[in-house]
Tab-separated table of C-alpha atoms in Angstrom:
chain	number	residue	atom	x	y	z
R	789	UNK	CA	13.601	3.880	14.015
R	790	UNK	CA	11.644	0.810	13.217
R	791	UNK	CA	12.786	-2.755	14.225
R	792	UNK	CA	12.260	-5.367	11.308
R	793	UNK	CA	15.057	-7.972	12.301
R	794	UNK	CA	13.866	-10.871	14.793
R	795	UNK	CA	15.923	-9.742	17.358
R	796	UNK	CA	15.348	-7.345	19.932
R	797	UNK	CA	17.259	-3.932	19.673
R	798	UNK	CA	18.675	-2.561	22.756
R	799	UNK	CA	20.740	0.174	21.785
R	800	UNK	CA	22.504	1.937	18.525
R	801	UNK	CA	23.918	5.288	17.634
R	802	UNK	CA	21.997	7.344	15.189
R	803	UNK	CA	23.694	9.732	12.991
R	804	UNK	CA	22.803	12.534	11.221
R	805	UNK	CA	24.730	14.952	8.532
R	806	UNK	CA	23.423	18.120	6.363
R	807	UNK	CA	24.880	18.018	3.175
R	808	UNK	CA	29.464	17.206	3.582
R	809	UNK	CA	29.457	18.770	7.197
R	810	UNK	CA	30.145	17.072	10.655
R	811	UNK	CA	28.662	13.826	11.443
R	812	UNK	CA	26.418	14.334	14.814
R	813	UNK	CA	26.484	10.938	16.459
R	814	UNK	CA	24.358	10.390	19.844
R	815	UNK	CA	24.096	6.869	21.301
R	816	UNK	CA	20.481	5.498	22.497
R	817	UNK	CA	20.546	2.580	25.373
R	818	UNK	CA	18.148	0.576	27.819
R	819	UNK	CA	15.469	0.205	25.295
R	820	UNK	CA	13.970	-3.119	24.315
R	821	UNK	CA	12.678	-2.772	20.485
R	822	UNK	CA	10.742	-5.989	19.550
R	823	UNK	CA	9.958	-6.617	16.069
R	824	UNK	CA	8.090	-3.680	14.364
R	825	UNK	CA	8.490	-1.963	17.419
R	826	UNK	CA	9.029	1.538	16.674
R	827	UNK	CA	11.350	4.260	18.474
R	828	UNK	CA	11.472	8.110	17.986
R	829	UNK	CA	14.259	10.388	18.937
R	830	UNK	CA	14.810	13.970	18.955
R	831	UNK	CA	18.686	15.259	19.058
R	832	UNK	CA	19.735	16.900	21.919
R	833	UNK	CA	22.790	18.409	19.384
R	834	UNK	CA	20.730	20.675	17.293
R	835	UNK	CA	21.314	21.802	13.646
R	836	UNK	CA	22.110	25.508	13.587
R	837	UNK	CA	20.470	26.006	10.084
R	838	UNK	CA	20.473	29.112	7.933
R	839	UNK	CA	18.751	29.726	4.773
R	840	UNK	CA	18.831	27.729	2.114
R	841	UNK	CA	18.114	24.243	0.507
R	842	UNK	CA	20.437	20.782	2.114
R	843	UNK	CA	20.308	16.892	2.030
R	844	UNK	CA	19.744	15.632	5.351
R	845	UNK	CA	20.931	12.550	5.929
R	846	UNK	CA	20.106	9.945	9.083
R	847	UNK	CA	21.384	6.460	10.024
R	848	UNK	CA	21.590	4.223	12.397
R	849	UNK	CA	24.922	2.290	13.135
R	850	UNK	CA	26.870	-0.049	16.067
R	851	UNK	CA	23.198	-2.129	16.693
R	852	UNK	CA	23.293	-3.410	20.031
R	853	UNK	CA	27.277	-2.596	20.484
R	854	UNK	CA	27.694	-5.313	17.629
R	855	UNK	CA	28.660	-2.886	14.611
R	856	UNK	CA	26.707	-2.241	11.413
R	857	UNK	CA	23.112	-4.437	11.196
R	858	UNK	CA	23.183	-7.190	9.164
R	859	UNK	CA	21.052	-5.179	6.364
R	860	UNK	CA	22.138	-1.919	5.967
R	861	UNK	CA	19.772	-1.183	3.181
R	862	UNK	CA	16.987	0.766	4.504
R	863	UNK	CA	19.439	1.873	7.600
R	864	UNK	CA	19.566	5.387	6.338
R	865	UNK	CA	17.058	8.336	5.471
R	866	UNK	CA	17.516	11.016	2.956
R	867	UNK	CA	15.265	14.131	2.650
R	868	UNK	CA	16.017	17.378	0.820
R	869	UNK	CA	15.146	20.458	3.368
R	870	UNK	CA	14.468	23.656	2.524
R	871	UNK	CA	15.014	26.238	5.260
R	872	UNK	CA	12.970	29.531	4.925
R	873	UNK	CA	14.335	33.043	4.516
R	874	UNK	CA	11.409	34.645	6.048
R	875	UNK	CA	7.666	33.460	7.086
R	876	UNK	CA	4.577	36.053	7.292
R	877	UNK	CA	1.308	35.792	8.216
R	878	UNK	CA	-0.707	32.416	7.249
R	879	UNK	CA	-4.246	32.998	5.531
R	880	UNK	CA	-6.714	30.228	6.235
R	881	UNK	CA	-7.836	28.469	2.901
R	882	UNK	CA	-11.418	26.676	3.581
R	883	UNK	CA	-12.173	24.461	1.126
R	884	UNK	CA	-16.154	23.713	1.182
R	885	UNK	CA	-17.793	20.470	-0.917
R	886	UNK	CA	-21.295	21.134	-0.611
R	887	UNK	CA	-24.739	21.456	-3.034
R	888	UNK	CA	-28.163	22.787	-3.291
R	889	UNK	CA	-29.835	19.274	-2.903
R	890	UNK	CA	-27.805	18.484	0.193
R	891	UNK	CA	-30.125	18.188	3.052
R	892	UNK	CA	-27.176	18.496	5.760
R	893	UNK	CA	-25.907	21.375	3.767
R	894	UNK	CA	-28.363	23.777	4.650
R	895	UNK	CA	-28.528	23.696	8.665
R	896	UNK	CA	-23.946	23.556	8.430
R	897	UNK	CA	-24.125	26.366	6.478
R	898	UNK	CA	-26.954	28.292	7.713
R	899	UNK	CA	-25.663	27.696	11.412
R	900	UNK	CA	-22.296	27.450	11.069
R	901	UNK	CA	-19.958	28.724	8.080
R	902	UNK	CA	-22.173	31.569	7.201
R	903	UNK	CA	-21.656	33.000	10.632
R	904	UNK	CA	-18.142	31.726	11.037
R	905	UNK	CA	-17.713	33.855	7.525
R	906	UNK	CA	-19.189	36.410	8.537
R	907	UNK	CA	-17.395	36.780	11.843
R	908	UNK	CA	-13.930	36.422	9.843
R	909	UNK	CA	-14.793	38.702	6.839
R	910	UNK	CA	-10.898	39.616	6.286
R	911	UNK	CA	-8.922	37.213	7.614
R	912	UNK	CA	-9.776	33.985	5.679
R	913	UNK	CA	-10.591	32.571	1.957
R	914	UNK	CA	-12.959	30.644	1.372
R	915	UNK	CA	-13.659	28.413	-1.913
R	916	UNK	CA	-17.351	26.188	-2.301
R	917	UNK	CA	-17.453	23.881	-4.923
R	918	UNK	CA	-20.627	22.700	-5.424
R	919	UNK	CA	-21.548	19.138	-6.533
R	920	UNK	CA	-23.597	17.312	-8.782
R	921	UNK	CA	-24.714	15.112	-6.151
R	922	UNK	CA	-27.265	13.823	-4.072
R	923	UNK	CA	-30.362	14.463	-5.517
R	924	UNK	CA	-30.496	16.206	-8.837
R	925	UNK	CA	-27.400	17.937	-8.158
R	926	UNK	CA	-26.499	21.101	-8.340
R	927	UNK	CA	-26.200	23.374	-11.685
R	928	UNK	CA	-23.716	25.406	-10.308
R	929	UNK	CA	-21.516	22.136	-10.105
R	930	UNK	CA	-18.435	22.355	-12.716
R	931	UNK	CA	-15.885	19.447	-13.949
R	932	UNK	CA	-13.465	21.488	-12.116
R	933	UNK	CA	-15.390	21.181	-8.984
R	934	UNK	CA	-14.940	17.668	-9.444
R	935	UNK	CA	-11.033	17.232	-10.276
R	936	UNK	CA	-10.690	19.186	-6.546
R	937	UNK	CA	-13.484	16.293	-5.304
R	938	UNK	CA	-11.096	13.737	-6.610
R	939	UNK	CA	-7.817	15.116	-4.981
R	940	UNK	CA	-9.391	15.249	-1.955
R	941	UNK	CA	-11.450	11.627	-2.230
R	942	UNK	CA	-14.476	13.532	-1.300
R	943	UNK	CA	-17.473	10.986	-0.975
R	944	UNK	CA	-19.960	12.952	1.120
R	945	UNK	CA	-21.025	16.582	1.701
R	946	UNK	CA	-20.888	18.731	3.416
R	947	UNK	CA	-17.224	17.793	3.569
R	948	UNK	CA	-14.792	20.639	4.429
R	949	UNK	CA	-10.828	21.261	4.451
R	950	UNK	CA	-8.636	23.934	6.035
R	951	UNK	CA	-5.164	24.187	4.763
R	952	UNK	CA	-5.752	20.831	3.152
R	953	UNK	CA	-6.691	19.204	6.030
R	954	UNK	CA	-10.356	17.263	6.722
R	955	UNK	CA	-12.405	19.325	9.297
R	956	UNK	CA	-15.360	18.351	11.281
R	957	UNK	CA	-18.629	20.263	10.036
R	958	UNK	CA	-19.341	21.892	13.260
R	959	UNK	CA	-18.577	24.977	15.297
R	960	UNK	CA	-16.034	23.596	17.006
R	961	UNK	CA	-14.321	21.945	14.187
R	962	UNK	CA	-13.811	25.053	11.998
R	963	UNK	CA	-13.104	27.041	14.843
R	964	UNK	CA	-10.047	25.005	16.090
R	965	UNK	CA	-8.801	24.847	12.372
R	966	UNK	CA	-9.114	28.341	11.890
R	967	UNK	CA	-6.941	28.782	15.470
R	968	UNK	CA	-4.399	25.963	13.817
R	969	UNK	CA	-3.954	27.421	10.453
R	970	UNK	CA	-3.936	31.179	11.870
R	971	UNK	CA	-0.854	30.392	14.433
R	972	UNK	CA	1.156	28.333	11.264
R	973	UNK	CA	3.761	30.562	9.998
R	974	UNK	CA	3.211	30.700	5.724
R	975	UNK	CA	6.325	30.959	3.803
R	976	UNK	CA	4.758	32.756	0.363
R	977	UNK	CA	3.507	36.109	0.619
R	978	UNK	CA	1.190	37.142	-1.848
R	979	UNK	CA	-1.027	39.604	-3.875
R	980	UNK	CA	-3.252	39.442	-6.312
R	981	UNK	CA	-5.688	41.912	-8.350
R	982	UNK	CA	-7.720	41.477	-11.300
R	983	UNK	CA	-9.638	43.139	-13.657
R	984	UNK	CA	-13.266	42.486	-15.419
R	985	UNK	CA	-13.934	43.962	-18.979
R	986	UNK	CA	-17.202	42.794	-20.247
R	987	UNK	CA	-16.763	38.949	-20.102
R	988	UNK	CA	-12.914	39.201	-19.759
R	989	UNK	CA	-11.423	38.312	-16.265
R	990	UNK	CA	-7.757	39.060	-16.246
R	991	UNK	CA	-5.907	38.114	-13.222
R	992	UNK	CA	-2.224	38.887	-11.581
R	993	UNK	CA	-0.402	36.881	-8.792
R	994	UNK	CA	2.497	38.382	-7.668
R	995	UNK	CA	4.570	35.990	-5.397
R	996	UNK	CA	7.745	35.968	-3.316
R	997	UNK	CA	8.683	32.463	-2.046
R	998	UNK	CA	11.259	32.235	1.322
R	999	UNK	CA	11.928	28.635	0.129
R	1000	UNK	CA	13.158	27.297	-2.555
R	1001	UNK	CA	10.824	24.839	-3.671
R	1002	UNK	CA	8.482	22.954	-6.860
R	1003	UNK	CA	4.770	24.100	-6.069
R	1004	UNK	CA	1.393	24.408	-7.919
R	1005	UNK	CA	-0.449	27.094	-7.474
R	1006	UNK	CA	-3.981	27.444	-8.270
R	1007	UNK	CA	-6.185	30.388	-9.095
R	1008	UNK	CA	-9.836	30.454	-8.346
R	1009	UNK	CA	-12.523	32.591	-9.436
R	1010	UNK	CA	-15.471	32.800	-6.704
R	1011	UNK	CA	-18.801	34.383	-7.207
R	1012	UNK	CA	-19.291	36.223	-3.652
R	1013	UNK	CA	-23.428	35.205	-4.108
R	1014	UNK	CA	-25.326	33.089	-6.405
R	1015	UNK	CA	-29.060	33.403	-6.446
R	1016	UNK	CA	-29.885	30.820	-9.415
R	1017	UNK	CA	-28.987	27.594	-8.243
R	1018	UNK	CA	-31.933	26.752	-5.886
R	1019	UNK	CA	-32.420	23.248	-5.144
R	1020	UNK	CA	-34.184	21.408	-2.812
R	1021	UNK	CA	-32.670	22.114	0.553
R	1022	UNK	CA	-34.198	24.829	1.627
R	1023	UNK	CA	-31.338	27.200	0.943
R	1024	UNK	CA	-32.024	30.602	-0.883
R	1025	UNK	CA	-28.555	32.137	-1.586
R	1026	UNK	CA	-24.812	30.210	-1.909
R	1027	UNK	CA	-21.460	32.057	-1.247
R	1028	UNK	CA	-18.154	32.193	-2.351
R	1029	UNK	CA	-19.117	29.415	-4.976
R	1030	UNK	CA	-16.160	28.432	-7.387
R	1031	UNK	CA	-17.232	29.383	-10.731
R	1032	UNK	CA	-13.661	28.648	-12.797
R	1033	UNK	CA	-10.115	27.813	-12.257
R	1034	UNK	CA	-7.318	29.084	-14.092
R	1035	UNK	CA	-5.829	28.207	-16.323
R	1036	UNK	CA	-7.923	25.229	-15.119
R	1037	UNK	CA	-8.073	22.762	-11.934
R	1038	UNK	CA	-4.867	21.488	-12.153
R	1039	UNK	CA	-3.050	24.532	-11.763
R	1040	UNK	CA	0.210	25.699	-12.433
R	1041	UNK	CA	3.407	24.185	-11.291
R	1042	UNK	CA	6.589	27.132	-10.665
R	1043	UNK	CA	9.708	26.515	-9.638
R	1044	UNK	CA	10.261	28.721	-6.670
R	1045	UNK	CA	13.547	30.354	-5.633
R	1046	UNK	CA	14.079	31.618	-1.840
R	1047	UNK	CA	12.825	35.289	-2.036
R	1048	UNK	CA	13.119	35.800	-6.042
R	1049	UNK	CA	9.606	37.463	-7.278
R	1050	UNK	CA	6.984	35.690	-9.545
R	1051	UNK	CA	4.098	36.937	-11.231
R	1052	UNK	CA	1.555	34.499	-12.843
R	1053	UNK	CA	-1.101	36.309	-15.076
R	1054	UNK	CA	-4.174	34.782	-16.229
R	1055	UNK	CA	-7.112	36.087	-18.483
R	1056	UNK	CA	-10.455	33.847	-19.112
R	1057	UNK	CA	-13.434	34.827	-21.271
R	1058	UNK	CA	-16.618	33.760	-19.275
């Protein structure tokens, strides 16, 4: 709850409702909000939620003892919540910008994520899009490299993210994301398999959601060790380097429903 009136707030009631059910009302006093002071609050009358998707609606009401605020406007806050059926074990996604001309590349990767990967051989997945920058660049680099450089406003490597989240380029940093992501409960559990006939890659994701929720899923085709794209760095060998997305980089969007099954297929001539 954010003050943006000129006078100060000492107490109000804030209300909250999921979907047409009972109003929960608790009333906060002794505070002194200022302008764009700021106030958070945590029920003490908890929703008992099953599964399933709701509107959540919260307000705030009787300002100061004196009834409704003078601007009821942006009083209120709507969100659609989805509560899971189920959760399973999370898989750590790291997401690694790097390239062959990168002179911090080498020592991070050498020192660091090579180790850490080899230390978690089962247990993570792991996705290096090379880039065609500094330096020459890097040949391995692809335009779909660069869509995923976009989304994440990547402007330097080695630049890495767990889950989606920046991490620092140390031990320390990919160690504590790996802990994070490894205690987070997933809600998607998933398969895949594919199959290689000559230059044919055809690949099958098999997914049941425990939410019911609009996602995009992407599908990314890793070369476990490249050899051929030898810059000047100093590094020899590159692994788990993205070689193509499918159907491309901006994946697919599905329309999940709480634990109903969906397969996405996919087949790419490289």
């Amino acid at each position: 709850v954010k003050n943006v009136g000129l006078l100060a707030i000492s107490s109000f009631d804030l209300n909250y409702q999921v979907d047409s059910g009972s109003i929960i009302t608790e009333s906060v006093n002794g505070l002194d909000l200022q302008t764009s002071d700021s106030y958070n609050y945590t029920y003490t009358e908890e929703w008992a939620a099953t599964s399933g998707t709701y509107t959540l609606n919260v307000w705030v009401s009787n300002i100061n003892g004196g009834g409704d605020d003078d601007d009821t406007s942006n009083d209120m806050l709507s969100k659609s919540v989805s509560v899971a059926s189920a959760s399973t074990q999370n898989l750590p996604l790291f997401e690694s910008f790097t390239s062959s001309t990168c002179g911090p590349c080498a020592p991070f990767n050498q020192n660091v994520f090579n180790p850490f990967m080899d230390a978690h051989p089962n247990d993570i997945a792991v996705i290096k899009y090379q880039m065609s920058w500094p330096g020459n660049g890097d040949p391995y680099y692809t335009a779909e490299g660069g869509v995923r450089r976009i989304y994440y406003g990547v402007s330097f490597v080695p630049d890495l993210y767990t889950g989606g989240f920046q991490t620092a380029t140390n031990a320390g940093g990919v160690n504590a994301a790996y802990n994070y992501e490894t205690a987070r409960p997933a809600f998607f559990n998933m398969t895949a398999d594919y199959t290689v006939n000559g230059d044919i890659i055809d690949v099958n994701v098999d997914i049941t959601p425990y939410i019911t929720v609009d996602m995009r899923v992407h599908i990314a085709v890793i070369e476990l060790e490249t050899t051929g794209n030898v810059g000047g760095n100093g590094e020899t060998s590159f692994e788990h380097v993205m070689m193509k997305m499918l159907p491309d980089a901006d994946g697919t969007v599905v329309s999940f429903v709480a634990d109903t099954p969906t397969s996405i297929n996919e087949s790419f001539d490289m």
